[in-house]
mmCIF file of N, CA and C in Angstrom:
data_model
loop_
_atom_site.group_PDB
_atom_site.id
_atom_site.type_symbol
_atom_site.label_atom_id
_atom_site.label_comp_id
_atom_site.label_asym_id
_atom_site.label_seq_id
_atom_site.Cartn_x
_atom_site.Cartn_y
_atom_site.Cartn_z
ATOM 1 N N UNK F 1 3.198 9.062 17.996
ATOM 2 C CA UNK F 1 4.394 8.504 17.635
ATOM 3 C C UNK F 1 3.977 7.183 17.131
ATOM 4 N N UNK F 2 3.318 6.393 17.468
ATOM 5 C CA UNK F 2 2.875 4.963 17.231
ATOM 6 C C UNK F 2 1.891 5.010 16.016
ATOM 7 N N UNK F 3 1.455 6.306 15.520
ATOM 8 C CA UNK F 3 0.417 6.518 14.400
ATOM 9 C C UNK F 3 1.031 6.672 13.168
ATOM 10 N N UNK F 4 2.306 7.223 13.065
ATOM 11 C CA UNK F 4 2.893 7.495 11.892
ATOM 12 C C UNK F 4 3.371 6.028 11.200
ATOM 13 N N UNK F 5 4.206 5.064 11.944
ATOM 14 C CA UNK F 5 4.518 3.986 11.296
ATOM 15 C C UNK F 5 3.637 3.003 10.863
ATOM 16 N N UNK F 6 2.426 2.976 11.554
ATOM 17 C CA UNK F 6 1.051 2.337 11.011
ATOM 18 C C UNK F 6 0.421 2.939 9.827
ATOM 19 N N UNK F 7 0.382 4.212 9.820
ATOM 20 C CA UNK F 7 0.032 4.906 8.536
ATOM 21 C C UNK F 7 0.858 4.686 7.249
ATOM 22 N N UNK F 8 2.103 4.688 7.626
ATOM 23 C CA UNK F 8 3.222 4.508 6.439
ATOM 24 C C UNK F 8 2.807 2.972 5.973
ATOM 25 N N UNK F 9 2.650 2.107 6.929
ATOM 26 C CA UNK F 9 2.453 0.619 6.531
ATOM 27 C C UNK F 9 1.392 0.359 5.678
ATOM 28 N N UNK F 10 0.176 1.102 6.200
ATOM 29 C CA UNK F 10 -1.042 1.051 5.509
ATOM 30 C C UNK F 10 -1.001 1.530 4.071
ATOM 31 N N UNK F 11 -0.133 2.703 3.945
ATOM 32 C CA UNK F 11 -0.108 3.500 2.573
ATOM 33 C C UNK F 11 0.647 2.483 1.688
ATOM 34 N N UNK F 12 1.747 1.926 2.299
ATOM 35 C CA UNK F 12 2.656 1.061 1.363
ATOM 36 C C UNK F 12 1.726 -0.166 1.017
ATOM 37 N N UNK F 13 1.219 -0.730 1.969
ATOM 38 C CA UNK F 13 0.119 -1.777 1.435
ATOM 39 C C UNK F 13 -0.682 -1.396 0.328
ATOM 40 N N UNK F 14 -1.317 -0.381 0.444
ATOM 41 C CA UNK F 14 -2.434 0.226 -0.463
ATOM 42 C C UNK F 14 -1.790 0.345 -2.001
ATOM 43 N N UNK F 15 -0.607 0.692 -1.662
ATOM 44 C CA UNK F 15 0.140 1.290 -2.901
ATOM 45 C C UNK F 15 0.476 -0.071 -3.719
ATOM 46 N N UNK F 16 1.116 -0.958 -2.917
ATOM 47 C CA UNK F 16 1.535 -2.344 -3.413
ATOM 48 C C UNK F 16 0.244 -3.035 -3.880
ATOM 49 N N UNK F 17 -0.891 -3.043 -3.268
ATOM 50 C CA UNK F 17 -2.078 -4.037 -3.727
ATOM 51 C C UNK F 17 -2.563 -3.287 -5.179
ATOM 52 N N UNK F 18 -2.621 -1.986 -5.169
ATOM 53 C CA UNK F 18 -3.194 -1.255 -6.325
ATOM 54 C C UNK F 18 -2.195 -1.530 -7.550
ATOM 55 N N UNK F 19 -0.733 -1.472 -7.127
ATOM 56 C CA UNK F 19 0.185 -1.653 -8.409
ATOM 57 C C UNK F 19 0.059 -3.186 -8.888
ATOM 58 N N UNK F 20 -0.132 -4.016 -7.747
ATOM 59 C CA UNK F 20 -0.333 -5.380 -8.236
ATOM 60 C C UNK F 20 -1.515 -5.434 -9.205
ATOM 61 N N UNK F 21 -2.506 -4.992 -8.723
ATOM 62 C CA UNK F 21 -3.974 -4.991 -9.403
ATOM 63 C C UNK F 21 -3.663 -4.606 -10.719
ATOM 64 N N UNK F 22 -2.986 -3.308 -11.002
ATOM 65 C CA UNK F 22 -2.799 -2.904 -12.190
ATOM 66 C C UNK F 22 -2.044 -3.741 -13.144
ATOM 67 N N UNK F 23 -1.074 -4.342 -12.592
ATOM 68 C CA UNK F 23 0.036 -5.465 -13.318
ATOM 69 C C UNK F 23 -0.961 -6.694 -13.867
ATOM 70 N N UNK F 24 -1.743 -7.043 -12.987
ATOM 71 C CA UNK F 24 -2.745 -8.425 -13.311
ATOM 72 C C UNK F 24 -3.550 -7.940 -14.295
ATOM 73 N N UNK F 25 -4.164 -6.771 -14.507
ATOM 74 C CA UNK F 25 -4.989 -6.380 -15.487
ATOM 75 C C UNK F 25 -4.479 -6.074 -16.784
ATOM 76 N N UNK F 26 -3.234 -5.863 -16.967
ATOM 77 C CA UNK F 26 -2.639 -5.783 -18.264
ATOM 78 C C UNK F 26 -2.785 -6.882 -19.170
#
């Protein structure tokens, strides 16, 4: 049960950084 929240947190962090990286590249 503790694995799911951390998985979601890592997924959100990865998505946020990749989105930010894409914004900076434009």
